Short mmCIF file of C-alpha atoms in Angstrom, two decimals:
data_model
loop_
_atom_site.label_atom_id
_atom_site.label_comp_id
_atom_site.label_asym_id
_atom_site.label_seq_id
_atom_site.Cartn_x
_atom_site.Cartn_y
_atom_site.Cartn_z
CA MET A 1 136.97 79.41 133.18
CA GLU A 2 138.97 81.28 130.46
CA ILE A 3 137.92 84.64 129.18
CA LYS A 4 139.53 85.94 126.02
CA ILE A 5 139.45 89.59 124.98
CA LEU A 6 140.06 89.83 121.23
CA GLY A 7 141.24 93.09 119.73
CA PRO A 8 144.33 94.67 118.13
CA GLY A 9 144.97 96.90 121.18
CA CYS A 10 142.76 99.88 120.49
CA ALA A 11 141.17 102.08 123.14
CA LYS A 12 137.89 100.09 123.07
CA CYS A 13 139.72 96.83 123.51
CA GLU A 14 141.68 98.09 126.52
CA LYS A 15 138.47 99.37 128.03
CA THR A 16 136.78 95.99 127.56
CA ALA A 17 139.71 94.18 129.14
CA LYS A 18 139.69 96.58 132.10
CA LEU A 19 135.97 96.07 132.66
CA VAL A 20 136.21 92.29 132.47
CA GLN A 21 139.06 92.26 134.96
CA GLU A 22 137.06 94.52 137.29
CA VAL A 23 133.98 92.25 137.14
CA VAL A 24 136.15 89.14 137.75
CA ALA A 25 137.75 90.81 140.76
CA GLU A 26 134.32 92.02 142.14
CA THR A 27 132.55 88.72 141.74
CA GLY A 28 135.54 86.64 142.79
CA ALA A 29 134.97 84.31 139.79
CA GLN A 30 137.59 81.74 139.14
CA ALA A 31 138.55 83.00 135.67
CA ARG A 32 141.71 83.58 133.69
CA VAL A 33 141.64 86.73 131.53
CA VAL A 34 143.70 86.57 128.33
CA LYS A 35 144.19 89.30 125.76
CA VAL A 36 144.48 88.19 122.15
CA THR A 37 145.98 90.77 119.93
CA ASP A 38 147.20 88.65 117.03
CA MET A 39 145.21 89.32 113.84
CA MET A 40 145.58 85.70 112.73
CA GLN A 41 144.10 84.37 115.91
CA ILE A 42 141.38 86.99 116.12
CA ALA A 43 140.20 86.27 112.56
CA GLY A 44 140.71 82.56 113.07
CA SER A 45 138.15 82.54 115.88
CA GLY A 46 135.48 83.80 113.54
CA VAL A 47 135.36 87.34 114.96
CA VAL A 48 134.59 90.09 112.46
CA SER A 49 134.39 93.20 114.57
CA THR A 50 136.54 93.97 117.64
CA PRO A 51 136.69 94.15 120.60
CA ALA A 52 135.20 90.75 121.12
CA VAL A 53 134.86 88.63 124.29
CA MET A 54 134.98 84.82 124.38
CA VAL A 55 134.20 82.76 127.38
CA ASP A 56 135.50 79.16 127.22
CA GLY A 57 135.68 79.33 123.44
CA GLU A 58 132.22 80.79 122.98
CA ILE A 59 131.80 84.29 121.42
CA LYS A 60 129.76 86.37 123.82
CA SER A 61 130.07 89.85 122.38
CA THR A 62 131.58 91.60 119.33
CA GLY A 63 132.08 95.09 118.11
CA LYS A 64 131.38 96.88 121.35
CA VAL A 65 132.45 97.40 124.93
CA PRO A 66 130.07 95.18 126.92
CA LYS A 67 128.31 96.58 129.98
CA LYS A 68 129.32 95.29 133.37
CA GLY A 69 125.96 93.60 133.96
CA GLU A 70 126.45 91.61 130.72
CA ILE A 71 129.90 90.49 131.72
CA ALA A 72 128.62 89.37 135.15
CA GLY A 73 126.01 87.26 133.35
CA TRP A 74 128.70 85.39 131.33
CA LEU A 75 130.63 84.58 134.52
CA LYS A 76 127.86 82.58 136.12
CA MET B 1 154.14 104.16 115.16
CA LEU B 2 151.60 101.45 114.58
CA LYS B 3 150.51 101.73 118.16
CA SER B 4 149.62 105.34 117.83
CA ILE B 5 147.74 104.74 114.59
CA ASN B 6 145.67 102.15 116.34
CA GLU B 7 144.95 104.51 119.07
CA THR B 8 143.85 107.37 116.88
CA THR B 9 141.68 105.35 114.54
CA CYS B 10 140.37 102.90 117.02
CA ALA B 11 138.19 104.50 119.53
CA CYS B 12 135.27 104.11 117.31
CA GLN B 13 132.35 102.69 119.11
CA VAL B 14 130.73 103.55 122.23
CA PRO B 15 132.44 102.78 125.50
CA PRO B 16 129.34 102.93 127.63
CA LYS B 17 129.66 103.75 131.29
CA GLY B 18 130.17 100.39 132.79
CA THR B 19 128.15 101.02 135.92
CA VAL B 20 125.02 102.35 134.26
CA GLU B 21 122.45 99.71 133.67
CA THR B 22 119.73 100.44 131.16
CA ASN B 23 116.22 100.06 132.25
CA PRO B 24 114.35 98.17 129.51
CA SER B 25 110.93 98.87 130.94
CA ARG B 26 111.13 102.70 130.75
CA PRO B 27 107.59 103.92 129.87
CA THR B 28 107.22 104.77 126.23
CA TRP B 29 104.72 107.54 126.86
CA MET B 30 107.52 109.62 128.35
CA LEU B 31 109.41 109.15 125.15
CA LEU B 32 106.51 110.11 122.97
CA LEU B 33 106.08 113.28 124.99
CA ALA B 34 109.71 114.19 125.19
CA ALA B 35 110.64 113.63 121.52
CA PRO B 36 108.47 116.32 119.81
CA LEU B 37 109.25 118.72 122.58
CA GLY B 38 112.94 118.22 122.25
CA ILE B 39 112.81 118.60 118.48
CA ALA B 40 110.71 121.79 118.68
CA LEU B 41 113.24 123.31 121.15
CA TRP B 42 116.10 122.21 118.95
CA TRP B 43 114.47 123.83 115.88
CA LEU B 44 113.78 127.07 117.79
CA VAL B 45 117.36 127.46 118.85
CA TYR B 46 118.73 126.35 115.47
CA THR B 47 116.77 128.97 113.43
CA HIS B 48 117.97 131.77 115.65
CA LEU B 49 121.68 131.03 115.53
CA ALA B 50 122.49 133.61 112.83
CA ALA B 51 120.85 136.54 114.68
CA PHE B 52 122.52 135.40 117.90
CA SER B 53 125.99 135.20 116.39
CA GLN B 54 125.62 138.73 114.86
CA LEU B 55 124.44 140.14 118.20
CA LEU B 56 127.25 138.48 119.98
CA THR B 57 129.99 139.54 117.50
CA TYR B 58 128.98 143.17 116.90
CA ARG B 59 127.16 144.23 120.03
CA LEU B 60 128.69 142.32 122.92
CA LEU B 61 132.12 141.97 121.43
CA PRO B 62 133.94 144.99 119.93
CA PHE B 63 134.07 144.03 116.26
CA THR B 64 133.01 146.34 113.45
CA PRO B 65 130.62 145.00 110.83
CA GLY B 66 132.45 144.52 107.55
CA SER B 67 135.94 144.08 109.10
CA HIS B 68 137.97 140.93 108.26
CA LEU B 69 138.25 139.88 111.84
CA GLY B 70 134.59 140.55 112.48
CA ALA B 71 133.62 138.33 109.51
CA SER B 72 135.80 135.53 110.85
CA VAL B 73 134.49 135.73 114.39
CA GLU B 74 130.92 135.85 113.15
CA PHE B 75 131.48 132.77 111.01
CA PHE B 76 133.04 130.93 113.94
CA LEU B 77 130.32 131.79 116.41
CA TYR B 78 127.62 130.91 113.92
CA ASP B 79 129.10 127.68 112.70
CA THR B 80 130.17 126.18 115.92
CA PRO B 81 126.77 125.82 117.58
CA LYS B 82 125.22 125.03 114.24
CA VAL B 83 127.62 122.23 113.42
CA MET B 84 127.35 120.81 116.90
CA MET B 85 123.56 120.82 116.90
CA LEU B 86 123.47 119.13 113.44
CA LEU B 87 126.00 116.61 114.60
CA VAL B 88 123.99 115.64 117.65
CA LEU B 89 120.81 115.14 115.60
CA VAL B 90 122.46 113.22 112.76
CA VAL B 91 124.73 111.03 114.95
CA PHE B 92 121.73 110.14 117.13
CA GLY B 93 119.54 109.26 114.17
CA VAL B 94 122.20 107.17 112.44
CA GLY B 95 123.13 105.54 115.75
CA VAL B 96 119.51 104.31 116.11
CA ILE B 97 119.52 103.04 112.51
CA ARG B 98 122.91 101.32 113.00
CA SER B 99 121.58 99.38 115.92
CA TYR B 100 119.62 97.33 113.36
CA PHE B 101 122.83 96.34 111.54
CA SER B 102 126.03 94.50 112.41
CA PRO B 103 129.09 93.50 110.49
CA GLU B 104 128.14 89.85 110.96
CA ARG B 105 124.80 90.44 109.44
CA THR B 106 126.29 92.40 106.55
CA ARG B 107 128.66 89.55 105.91
CA ALA B 108 125.85 87.06 105.74
CA LEU B 109 123.96 89.32 103.31
CA LEU B 110 127.02 89.64 101.04
CA ALA B 111 128.42 86.12 101.01
CA GLY B 112 128.42 84.56 97.60
CA ARG B 113 126.91 87.57 95.80
CA SER B 114 127.69 88.07 92.11
CA LEU B 115 129.96 90.91 91.21
CA LEU B 116 127.87 93.87 90.16
CA ALA B 117 124.84 93.34 92.40
CA GLY B 118 127.20 92.53 95.31
CA ASN B 119 129.17 95.75 94.79
CA VAL B 120 125.98 97.84 94.87
CA LEU B 121 124.68 96.12 97.99
CA ALA B 122 128.08 96.24 99.76
CA ALA B 123 128.36 100.02 99.10
CA LEU B 124 124.89 100.64 100.45
CA LEU B 125 125.50 98.47 103.54
CA GLY B 126 128.83 100.31 104.03
CA ILE B 127 126.74 103.44 105.02
CA VAL B 128 124.66 101.83 107.72
CA THR B 129 126.95 99.13 109.10
CA PRO B 130 128.76 100.16 112.29
CA PHE B 131 132.39 99.79 111.33
CA CYS B 132 135.58 101.28 112.63
CA SER B 133 138.85 101.23 110.77
CA CYS B 134 140.61 99.39 113.60
CA SER B 135 138.37 96.40 112.77
CA ALA B 136 139.34 96.65 109.14
CA VAL B 137 141.67 93.61 109.23
CA PRO B 138 139.41 91.13 111.03
CA LEU B 139 136.48 92.36 108.95
CA PHE B 140 138.41 91.93 105.75
CA ILE B 141 139.40 88.34 106.70
CA GLY B 142 136.01 87.59 107.94
CA PHE B 143 134.44 88.68 104.72
CA VAL B 144 136.84 87.09 102.31
CA THR B 145 136.95 83.76 104.07
CA ALA B 146 133.17 83.64 104.37
CA GLY B 147 132.88 83.79 100.58
CA VAL B 148 132.32 87.50 100.00
CA PRO B 149 134.12 88.25 96.71
CA LEU B 150 137.21 90.42 97.04
CA GLY B 151 135.75 93.19 94.85
CA VAL B 152 132.54 93.22 96.92
CA THR B 153 134.65 93.45 100.07
CA PHE B 154 136.49 96.48 98.75
CA SER B 155 133.25 98.23 97.81
CA PHE B 156 132.27 97.92 101.45
CA LEU B 157 135.65 99.06 102.68
CA ILE B 158 135.61 102.08 100.43
CA ALA B 159 132.02 103.12 101.10
CA ALA B 160 132.06 102.66 104.85
CA PRO B 161 134.40 105.57 105.62
CA MET B 162 133.62 107.71 102.52
CA VAL B 163 129.85 107.95 102.57
CA ASN B 164 129.80 108.89 106.14
CA GLU B 165 126.80 110.00 108.14
CA ILE B 166 128.72 112.84 109.76
CA ALA B 167 129.88 114.18 106.35
CA LEU B 168 126.41 113.90 104.90
CA GLY B 169 124.65 115.60 107.80
CA LEU B 170 127.13 118.49 107.88
CA LEU B 171 127.11 118.93 104.13
CA TYR B 172 123.37 119.07 104.15
CA GLY B 173 123.36 121.67 106.88
CA LEU B 174 126.22 123.84 105.86
CA VAL B 175 126.34 123.65 102.06
CA GLY B 176 122.87 122.44 101.00
CA TRP B 177 121.05 119.35 100.03
CA ARG B 178 122.24 119.39 96.45
CA VAL B 179 125.89 119.04 97.24
CA ALA B 180 125.10 116.45 99.97
CA ALA B 181 123.12 114.35 97.51
CA LEU B 182 125.83 114.66 94.86
CA TYR B 183 128.42 113.60 97.41
CA ALA B 184 126.46 110.57 98.54
CA ALA B 185 125.73 109.57 94.93
CA THR B 186 129.27 109.97 93.71
CA GLY B 187 130.76 108.43 96.78
CA LEU B 188 128.66 105.36 96.24
CA THR B 189 129.47 105.29 92.53
CA VAL B 190 133.27 105.39 93.27
CA ALA B 191 132.89 102.61 95.87
CA ILE B 192 130.82 100.41 93.50
CA GLY B 193 133.00 101.11 90.48
CA ALA B 194 136.31 100.66 92.27
CA GLY B 195 135.19 97.44 93.87
CA TRP B 196 133.82 96.11 90.50
CA VAL B 197 137.18 96.94 88.85
CA ILE B 198 139.18 95.25 91.58
CA GLY B 199 136.85 92.24 91.31
CA ARG B 200 137.35 92.02 87.58
CA LEU B 201 141.16 92.16 87.89
CA LYS B 202 141.15 88.85 89.72
CA LEU B 203 143.70 89.85 92.31
CA GLU B 204 142.69 87.15 94.92
CA HIS B 205 146.27 85.76 94.96
CA HIS B 206 147.59 89.17 96.08
CA ILE B 207 145.99 88.68 99.45
CA GLU B 208 148.67 87.67 101.97
CA ASP B 209 149.19 83.90 102.04
CA TRP B 210 148.32 83.35 105.62
CA VAL B 211 144.85 84.81 105.01
CA GLN B 212 144.25 82.54 102.00
CA GLN B 213 145.12 79.53 104.01
CA MET B 214 142.81 80.46 106.73
CA THR B 215 139.38 78.93 107.16
CA THR B 216 137.13 80.66 109.54
CA VAL B 217 134.90 78.60 111.62
CA GLY B 218 131.72 79.31 113.23
CA ASP B 219 128.89 81.66 112.78
CA SER B 220 128.26 84.95 114.44
CA PRO B 221 127.34 85.03 118.02
CA VAL B 222 123.75 85.31 119.18
CA GLU B 223 122.17 88.50 118.17
CA ASN B 224 120.68 90.47 121.04
CA ARG B 225 117.11 91.46 120.70
CA LEU B 226 116.92 95.14 121.40
CA THR B 227 113.95 97.11 122.55
CA LEU B 228 113.25 100.57 121.07
CA TRP B 229 114.54 102.03 124.34
CA ASP B 230 117.82 100.09 123.94
CA ARG B 231 118.16 101.47 120.39
CA LEU B 232 117.64 105.03 121.65
CA VAL B 233 120.31 104.42 124.32
CA TYR B 234 122.53 103.17 121.58
CA GLY B 235 121.96 106.43 119.71
CA LYS B 236 122.64 108.49 122.81
CA ASP B 237 125.84 106.52 123.52
CA ALA B 238 126.93 107.19 119.92
CA VAL B 239 126.39 110.91 120.36
CA VAL B 240 128.40 111.03 123.59
CA GLU B 241 131.22 108.95 122.10
CA ILE B 242 131.45 110.54 118.59
CA ILE B 243 131.03 114.16 119.70
CA GLY B 244 133.54 113.57 122.51
CA ARG B 245 136.02 112.35 119.93
CA VAL B 246 135.47 114.76 117.03
CA TRP B 247 134.73 118.09 118.69
CA ILE B 248 138.30 119.26 118.58
CA TYR B 249 138.54 118.48 114.85
CA VAL B 250 135.24 120.34 114.31
CA LEU B 251 136.54 123.43 116.14
CA LEU B 252 139.82 123.37 114.27
CA GLY B 253 137.97 122.95 110.96
CA ILE B 254 135.62 125.81 111.71
CA ALA B 255 138.52 128.00 112.76
CA VAL B 256 140.33 127.29 109.44
CA GLY B 257 136.99 127.93 107.65
CA ALA B 258 136.48 131.21 109.55
CA GLY B 259 139.99 132.31 108.62
CA ILE B 260 139.29 131.60 104.93
CA HIS B 261 135.87 133.28 105.15
CA GLY B 262 137.24 136.49 106.76
CA PHE B 263 140.61 137.00 105.15
CA VAL B 264 140.95 135.26 101.83
CA PRO B 265 139.73 137.57 99.09
CA GLU B 266 137.06 136.39 96.65
CA GLY B 267 138.57 134.91 93.60
CA VAL B 268 141.85 133.58 95.02
CA MET B 269 140.26 130.19 95.59
CA ALA B 270 138.80 130.39 92.11
CA ALA B 271 142.32 130.86 90.82
CA VAL B 272 143.84 127.98 92.81
CA MET B 273 141.00 125.53 92.95
CA GLY B 274 139.01 126.94 90.11
CA LYS B 275 137.74 124.82 87.23
CA GLY B 276 139.85 126.55 84.58
CA ASP B 277 142.95 124.39 85.01
CA TRP B 278 142.93 120.69 84.47
CA TRP B 279 145.61 120.14 87.16
CA SER B 280 143.47 121.55 90.02
CA VAL B 281 141.73 118.18 90.44
CA PRO B 282 144.83 115.96 90.68
CA LEU B 283 146.38 118.56 92.95
CA ALA B 284 143.30 118.44 95.24
CA VAL B 285 143.56 114.67 95.44
CA ILE B 286 147.33 114.65 96.14
CA LEU B 287 146.89 117.31 98.82
CA GLY B 288 144.15 115.26 100.38
CA VAL B 289 145.89 111.93 100.84
CA PRO B 290 148.39 112.77 103.63
CA MET B 291 145.74 114.80 105.43
CA TYR B 292 144.03 112.65 107.88
CA SER B 293 141.05 114.43 109.19
CA ASN B 294 137.70 113.00 109.91
CA ALA B 295 134.64 114.18 107.96
CA ALA B 296 133.53 116.39 110.78
CA GLY B 297 136.64 118.60 110.56
CA ILE B 298 136.80 118.84 106.79
CA ILE B 299 133.31 120.00 105.96
CA PRO B 300 133.57 123.51 107.50
CA VAL B 301 136.71 123.98 105.41
CA VAL B 302 134.79 122.77 102.35
CA GLU B 303 131.97 125.25 103.10
CA ALA B 304 134.38 128.22 103.24
CA LEU B 305 136.25 126.99 100.04
CA LEU B 306 133.00 126.74 98.09
CA GLY B 307 131.90 130.17 99.42
CA LYS B 308 135.09 131.69 97.98
CA GLY B 309 134.62 130.40 94.51
CA ALA B 310 136.46 127.01 94.61
CA ALA B 311 135.07 124.70 91.90
CA LEU B 312 132.67 122.04 93.13
CA GLY B 313 134.44 119.17 91.41
CA SER B 314 137.91 120.06 92.91
CA THR B 315 136.42 120.50 96.32
CA LEU B 316 134.53 117.14 96.19
CA ALA B 317 137.77 115.45 95.03
CA PHE B 318 139.66 117.02 97.90
CA MET B 319 137.07 115.96 100.44
CA MET B 320 136.88 112.39 99.15
CA SER B 321 140.65 111.91 99.10
CA VAL B 322 140.99 113.25 102.62
CA ILE B 323 138.34 110.87 103.89
CA ALA B 324 138.70 107.71 101.77
CA LEU B 325 142.41 107.50 101.03
CA SER B 326 144.11 107.68 104.40
CA LEU B 327 147.68 106.55 105.13
CA PRO B 328 146.87 104.94 108.50
CA GLU B 329 144.24 102.71 106.95
CA MET B 330 146.75 101.62 104.22
CA VAL B 331 149.26 100.69 106.98
CA ILE B 332 146.63 98.56 108.71
CA LEU B 333 145.49 96.91 105.45
CA ARG B 334 149.06 96.14 104.51
CA LYS B 335 148.94 93.30 107.10
CA VAL B 336 146.52 91.36 104.88
CA LEU B 337 147.21 92.68 101.41
CA LYS B 338 150.34 92.34 99.28
CA PRO B 339 151.88 95.68 98.13
CA ARG B 340 150.67 95.21 94.60
CA LEU B 341 147.04 94.93 95.72
CA ILE B 342 147.36 98.04 97.95
CA ALA B 343 148.76 99.91 94.93
CA VAL B 344 145.83 98.79 92.74
CA PHE B 345 143.42 99.77 95.50
CA ILE B 346 144.89 103.28 95.74
CA ALA B 347 145.07 103.70 92.05
CA VAL B 348 141.49 102.65 91.36
CA VAL B 349 140.01 104.74 94.04
CA ALA B 350 142.14 107.75 93.09
CA THR B 351 141.04 107.37 89.47
CA GLY B 352 137.39 107.26 90.56
CA ILE B 353 137.86 110.47 92.61
CA LEU B 354 139.62 112.24 89.76
CA PHE B 355 136.73 111.22 87.45
CA VAL B 356 134.22 112.74 89.91
CA GLY B 357 136.25 115.90 90.14
CA PHE B 358 136.58 116.35 86.42
CA LEU B 359 132.98 115.51 85.82
CA PHE B 360 131.59 118.15 88.26
CA ASN B 361 134.02 120.77 87.14
CA ALA B 362 132.89 120.22 83.57
CA VAL B 363 129.22 120.06 84.34
CA MET B 364 128.67 122.61 87.04
CA GLY B 365 129.78 126.21 87.66
#
């Protein structure tokens, strides 16, 4: 499983990345967490508002820091 | 440099506490009971702030009524709780409204609109769509590649920061509804007009090439269905996040305002920012550009300036240029816009603001 955190590196994006990594560690999910900070790539994935989270190419959340419960739901 | 800009402009939306889970089945009767009670309490405190600040300044603290320092301290002690209380109410209300909108939805509403109608709609949506300037670039690309005309996109990008809920709420509370309404109306007019002009100039080829070659795929993600309780939580999160971020600017702004209120003699402002001289409006705009404050910090200063006889037009122009024309945002937008388009953007918006300033100096006292 591949989880992408899309965002230019602002405070919200860092927070999102941190939460996702925490949830991955807690649940022991087999997932690779990748940060995407390049504007071209972000816009190219169809994301309009950052931070956004993609799991295996599917946009799960945009424009907000997701809650831990939500993240855990995507990892199943 | 860029990094620090990103940090300062980027912490926009709510970082909710990761561990707290919302309970969707919270009973609504509790809410119905708590809401009127809370508002009544809020109102009771709010209406007694003036008396409280006087008591505190002249009875409990050793200031003499009528002294410069006393006037400053009273202003500060009165404005600080007043502004904070107003902020909480306004940010909460707007937060709840914003939970009904998203940039994705706004984009879908704006795609393929004709110029004038699109500009009007974009400016209005700019007020209610949750947007933060760190998302300006993906949003810009997302809009333009989805078929939102360039001018319409600009109307959104100008209105979103300028006609700002914090600015409106504070203006209403501190200066009065008339100035607040004027500000909203003229801010929208500038956003609509500037976007329309940019659209008419046909500057599409001044977007950076890599953006033009880009084709965005895919639609927006699934929209979550939110319960009323979720929306109230969204509002509460917005209050915690926004107040946590702006309180220092608010205090600084009120301190500057208090200094002006207590120590600057009547008439000095009228001489500097009065309506007599034509150059006072351009000066106000030029002074405003390098200042990067958010709306919350600038309004107490505006209140004090107006109180000391600064002309309304010059003051509005100053406020708009501080909020709408900010250097950090230009730097961010430079990634997608060629220099010529940035220059046009600044020129058109500045012209609009100048027009507003001259108009109100001419019409009002």
